[in-house]
Short mmCIF file of C-alpha atoms and ligand atoms in Angstrom, two decimals:
data_model
loop_
_atom_site.label_atom_id
_atom_site.label_comp_id
_atom_site.label_asym_id
_atom_site.label_seq_id
_atom_site.Cartn_x
_atom_site.Cartn_y
_atom_site.Cartn_z
CA UNK A 320 0.00 0.00 0.00
CA UNK A 321 2.43 2.68 -1.13
CA UNK A 322 4.70 4.36 1.35
CA UNK A 323 4.31 3.65 5.04
CA UNK A 324 2.77 6.40 7.15
CA UNK A 325 4.70 6.96 10.37
CA UNK A 326 2.81 8.83 13.09
CA UNK A 327 4.33 9.92 16.41
CA UNK A 328 2.09 10.17 19.48
CA UNK A 329 3.92 12.10 22.17
CA UNK A 330 1.22 11.45 24.80
CA UNK A 331 1.78 13.64 27.91
CA UNK A 332 5.39 14.36 27.03
CA UNK A 333 7.09 17.40 25.55
CA UNK A 334 7.96 20.89 26.80
CA UNK A 335 9.00 23.73 24.54
CA UNK A 336 12.58 22.42 24.42
CA UNK A 337 11.22 19.43 22.50
CA UNK A 338 10.49 21.69 19.51
CA UNK A 339 14.10 21.00 18.57
CA UNK A 340 13.04 17.41 17.85
CA UNK A 341 10.21 18.69 15.65
CA UNK A 342 12.71 20.87 13.79
CA UNK A 343 15.08 17.94 13.28
CA UNK A 344 12.27 15.69 12.01
CA UNK A 345 11.10 18.37 9.61
CA UNK A 346 14.61 18.98 8.35
CA UNK A 347 15.02 15.31 7.46
CA UNK A 348 11.65 14.33 5.96
CA UNK A 349 8.36 15.76 4.78
CA UNK A 350 6.08 12.76 5.30
CA UNK A 351 5.86 12.27 9.08
CA UNK A 352 2.81 13.00 11.24
CA UNK A 353 3.36 14.02 14.87
CA UNK A 354 0.83 14.55 17.66
CA UNK A 355 2.50 16.61 20.40
CA UNK A 356 0.57 17.71 23.50
CA UNK A 357 -2.04 20.45 22.89
CA UNK A 358 0.27 23.06 24.38
CA UNK A 359 2.85 22.56 21.64
CA UNK A 360 0.58 22.21 18.59
CA UNK A 361 0.70 25.83 17.39
CA UNK A 362 4.42 26.20 17.94
CA UNK A 363 5.10 22.79 16.37
CA UNK A 364 3.13 23.88 13.30
CA UNK A 365 5.29 26.98 13.03
CA UNK A 366 8.50 25.03 13.63
CA UNK A 367 7.63 22.29 11.12
CA UNK A 368 7.09 24.79 8.27
CA UNK A 369 4.58 22.48 6.55
CA UNK A 370 7.15 19.66 6.38
CA UNK A 371 5.36 17.63 9.10
CA UNK A 372 1.66 17.11 9.63
CA UNK A 373 0.91 18.12 13.23
CA UNK A 374 -2.12 16.69 15.01
CA UNK A 375 -3.99 16.40 18.28
CA UNK A 376 -4.20 13.39 20.57
CA UNK A 377 -7.90 13.84 21.30
CA UNK A 378 -10.77 16.25 20.76
CA UNK A 379 -14.17 16.81 22.33
CA UNK A 380 -17.30 15.45 20.69
CA UNK A 381 -18.83 18.94 20.60
CA UNK A 382 -17.48 21.97 18.77
CA UNK A 383 -17.75 24.46 21.64
CA UNK A 384 -19.43 25.04 24.97
CA UNK A 385 -19.15 24.63 28.71
CA UNK A 386 -16.60 21.81 28.86
CA UNK A 387 -13.80 23.02 31.10
CA UNK A 388 -10.40 21.72 30.16
CA UNK A 389 -11.45 20.26 26.81
CA UNK A 390 -10.27 21.08 23.28
CA UNK A 391 -12.52 21.03 20.20
CA UNK A 392 -11.75 19.88 16.68
CA UNK A 393 -12.15 23.43 15.37
CA UNK A 394 -9.61 24.64 17.93
CA UNK A 395 -7.18 22.05 16.60
CA UNK A 396 -7.78 23.25 13.06
CA UNK A 397 -7.33 26.83 14.21
CA UNK A 398 -3.97 25.91 15.77
CA UNK A 399 -2.84 24.43 12.45
CA UNK A 400 -3.45 20.73 13.13
CA UNK A 401 -4.25 18.44 10.22
CA UNK A 402 -5.35 15.33 12.06
CA UNK A 403 -6.48 13.99 15.41
CA UNK A 404 -6.12 10.64 17.18
CA UNK A 405 -9.34 9.42 18.81
CA UNK A 406 -10.10 6.37 20.92
CA UNK A 407 -6.56 5.71 22.07
CA UNK A 408 -6.64 2.93 24.68
CA UNK A 409 -5.27 5.36 27.27
CA UNK A 410 -8.27 7.64 26.64
CA UNK A 411 -10.62 4.68 26.70
CA UNK A 412 -9.23 3.45 30.06
CA UNK A 413 -8.17 6.70 31.81
CA UNK A 414 -11.24 8.66 30.75
CA UNK A 415 -13.84 5.94 30.35
CA UNK A 416 -14.44 6.68 26.68
CA UNK A 417 -16.93 4.33 25.02
CA UNK A 418 -17.10 3.34 21.38
CA UNK A 419 -20.00 5.78 21.00
CA UNK A 420 -17.87 8.59 22.46
CA UNK A 421 -15.03 7.76 20.09
CA UNK A 422 -17.36 7.67 17.08
CA UNK A 423 -18.84 11.06 18.06
CA UNK A 424 -15.34 12.54 18.26
CA UNK A 425 -14.39 11.00 14.92
CA UNK A 426 -17.49 12.43 13.24
CA UNK A 427 -16.96 15.93 14.62
CA UNK A 428 -13.27 15.84 13.68
CA UNK A 429 -14.11 14.88 10.10
CA UNK A 430 -16.74 17.60 9.93
CA UNK A 431 -14.10 20.10 11.07
CA UNK A 432 -11.81 18.96 8.27
CA UNK A 433 -9.32 16.91 10.26
CA UNK A 434 -8.11 13.49 9.21
CA UNK A 435 -8.88 11.10 12.01
CA UNK A 436 -6.95 8.11 13.39
CA UNK A 437 -9.35 5.78 15.20
CA UNK A 438 -7.58 3.39 17.60
CA UNK A 439 -8.70 -0.12 18.48
CA UNK A 440 -7.02 -3.03 20.27
CA UNK A 441 -7.50 -5.80 22.79
CA UNK A 442 -6.16 -6.20 26.32
CA UNK A 443 -3.95 -9.11 27.24
CA UNK A 444 -6.81 -10.87 29.05
CA UNK A 445 -9.01 -10.51 25.97
CA UNK A 446 -6.26 -12.00 23.78
CA UNK A 447 -5.64 -14.86 26.21
CA UNK A 448 -9.36 -15.61 26.16
CA UNK A 449 -9.29 -15.84 22.36
CA UNK A 450 -11.48 -12.78 21.93
CA UNK A 451 -9.32 -10.56 19.73
CA UNK A 452 -11.67 -10.52 16.75
CA UNK A 453 -14.78 -10.12 18.89
CA UNK A 454 -13.25 -7.17 20.77
CA UNK A 455 -11.71 -5.43 17.78
CA UNK A 456 -14.80 -6.08 15.66
CA UNK A 457 -17.04 -4.48 18.27
CA UNK A 458 -14.72 -1.48 18.61
CA UNK A 459 -14.69 -0.99 14.85
CA UNK A 460 -18.45 -1.32 14.56
CA UNK A 461 -19.03 1.22 17.32
CA UNK A 462 -16.16 3.67 16.87
CA UNK A 463 -15.77 4.32 13.16
CA UNK A 464 -17.35 7.33 11.45
CA UNK A 465 -19.85 6.90 8.61
CA UNK A 466 -17.42 7.37 5.72
CA UNK A 467 -13.85 6.45 4.90
CA UNK A 468 -12.71 9.88 3.67
CA UNK A 469 -9.88 11.07 5.89
CA UNK A 470 -10.05 7.90 7.98
CA UNK A 471 -7.04 5.97 9.30
CA UNK A 472 -7.43 2.99 11.64
CA UNK A 473 -4.73 2.10 14.19
CA UNK A 474 -4.50 -1.38 15.68
CA UNK A 475 -2.79 -1.05 19.06
CA UNK A 476 -2.93 -4.13 21.28
CA UNK A 477 -3.08 -2.66 24.78
CA UNK A 478 -0.55 -5.17 26.15
CA UNK A 479 2.02 -4.09 23.55
CA UNK A 480 1.88 -0.38 24.41
CA UNK A 481 4.95 0.81 26.27
CA UNK A 482 5.91 -2.75 27.23
CA UNK A 483 8.55 -3.64 24.67
CA UNK A 484 6.40 -6.63 23.70
CA UNK A 485 4.79 -6.98 20.28
CA UNK A 486 2.54 -9.53 18.61
CA UNK A 487 4.28 -11.92 16.23
CA UNK A 488 4.33 -10.80 12.61
CA UNK A 489 1.74 -13.51 11.86
CA UNK A 490 -0.53 -12.19 14.61
CA UNK A 491 -0.19 -8.64 13.28
CA UNK A 492 -1.03 -9.89 9.78
CA UNK A 493 -4.04 -11.81 11.10
CA UNK A 494 -5.57 -8.88 12.98
CA UNK A 495 -4.86 -6.40 10.17
CA UNK A 496 -6.46 -8.84 7.71
CA UNK A 497 -9.48 -9.07 9.97
CA UNK A 498 -9.72 -5.27 10.21
CA UNK A 499 -9.46 -5.01 6.40
CA UNK A 500 -12.28 -7.52 5.98
CA UNK A 501 -14.45 -5.58 8.44
CA UNK A 502 -13.76 -2.34 6.57
CA UNK A 503 -14.70 -3.89 3.25
CA UNK A 504 -17.86 -5.41 4.70
CA UNK A 505 -18.89 -2.04 6.05
CA UNK A 506 -17.68 0.36 3.36
CA UNK A 507 -17.45 -1.83 0.26
CA UNK A 508 -14.51 -1.36 -2.11
CA UNK A 509 -13.64 1.94 -0.40
CA UNK A 510 -12.66 -0.10 2.66
CA UNK A 511 -9.70 -1.44 0.67
CA UNK A 512 -8.14 2.01 0.60
CA UNK A 513 -8.25 2.74 4.33
CA UNK A 514 -4.79 2.81 5.85
CA UNK A 515 -4.35 0.57 8.89
CA UNK A 516 -1.47 1.45 11.23
CA UNK A 517 0.12 -0.89 13.74
CA UNK A 518 1.01 0.56 17.16
CA UNK A 519 2.62 -0.87 20.28
CA UNK A 520 6.36 -0.92 21.03
CA UNK A 521 7.40 -0.05 17.48
CA UNK A 522 11.17 0.59 17.49
CA UNK A 523 13.81 1.03 14.80
CA UNK A 524 14.78 -2.63 15.29
CA UNK A 525 11.34 -4.16 14.72
CA UNK A 526 9.79 -1.64 12.32
CA UNK A 527 10.74 -3.35 9.07
CA UNK A 528 9.34 -6.71 10.15
CA UNK A 529 6.08 -5.37 11.59
CA UNK A 530 5.47 -2.91 8.76
CA UNK A 531 6.27 -5.55 6.17
CA UNK A 532 3.12 -7.51 7.01
CA UNK A 533 0.11 -7.41 4.68
CA UNK A 534 -2.42 -4.66 5.41
CA UNK A 535 0.04 -2.76 7.62
CA UNK A 536 0.15 0.73 6.15
CA UNK A 537 2.37 2.33 8.76
CA UNK A 538 2.98 2.74 12.47
CA UNK A 539 1.62 4.73 15.39
CA UNK A 540 4.64 5.24 17.60
CA UNK A 541 4.70 6.35 21.23
CA UNK A 542 7.97 6.29 23.18
CA UNK A 543 10.19 5.98 20.13
CA UNK A 544 8.63 9.08 18.56
CA UNK A 545 9.96 11.47 21.20
CA UNK A 546 13.31 11.98 19.54
CA UNK A 547 13.98 12.73 15.91
CA UNK A 548 16.75 10.13 15.88
CA UNK A 549 14.50 7.21 16.71
CA UNK A 550 11.43 8.33 14.74
CA UNK A 551 13.60 8.93 11.68
CA UNK A 552 15.24 5.52 12.14
CA UNK A 553 11.76 3.91 12.18
CA UNK A 554 10.78 5.82 9.05
CA UNK A 555 13.99 4.77 7.33
CA UNK A 556 13.49 1.13 8.30
CA UNK A 557 9.93 1.24 6.99
CA UNK A 558 10.84 2.52 3.54
P1 13P B 1350 4.65 2.85 22.49
O1 13P B 1350 5.24 2.98 21.10
O2 13P B 1350 5.36 3.66 23.51
O3 13P B 1350 4.47 1.40 22.86
O4 13P B 1350 3.18 3.47 22.40
C1 13P B 1350 2.32 3.08 21.39
C2 13P B 1350 1.15 3.97 21.39
O5 13P B 1350 0.31 3.92 22.28
C3 13P B 1350 1.04 4.96 20.31
O6 13P B 1350 -0.23 5.55 20.29
#
């Protein structure tokens, strides 16, 4: 599926000094997407000089209103963001976000003009119980927006996030194949064109193997996206 898309998710990391990493990424490549914390989005957009796509890690399901501490999709657009991640497992668990919440966020983000990365993935207990397809299938059914335009799906097994553990390449291929089949069932031929990212302990050392599997269109990278050196090494390994 063409060139791999490498997306960095900085999570709750990054002070203004980290803009140097954004500058170094932008100097080296023009095809990376990075989601810094909200506080750095506008300055990252300026620093990246259109060489990186900068995005948010979440948005509210409404466009404005009395929601103290929240950020809307239009605010992200206004700050220069081009995409938003919704339904990350840390949002689902830390903030109790349901599939319906995630879908509402995805719909509002698309309406605001942002590309949207919808995250799904099973816990270790769910995998051990043999429920990967049931869990991921339910998340897809409930979380995806109504159309594929601007949609990216990320498969992030919860037990692989920040642990250094990854599924086997065969397991990655199996789940990505399942996600592809679900997309085609739901969206018809257009489901073939939706990019599906793998996320969870992607490093320079394992990127080529994981991204070489069928239906893996790129990576959503957490810890290894915090420095230009490691994110660029992942991007180099993937291409
Ligand atoms: P790590 O790459 O740190 O495992 O995080 C993955 C992730 O959650 C990206 O969204």
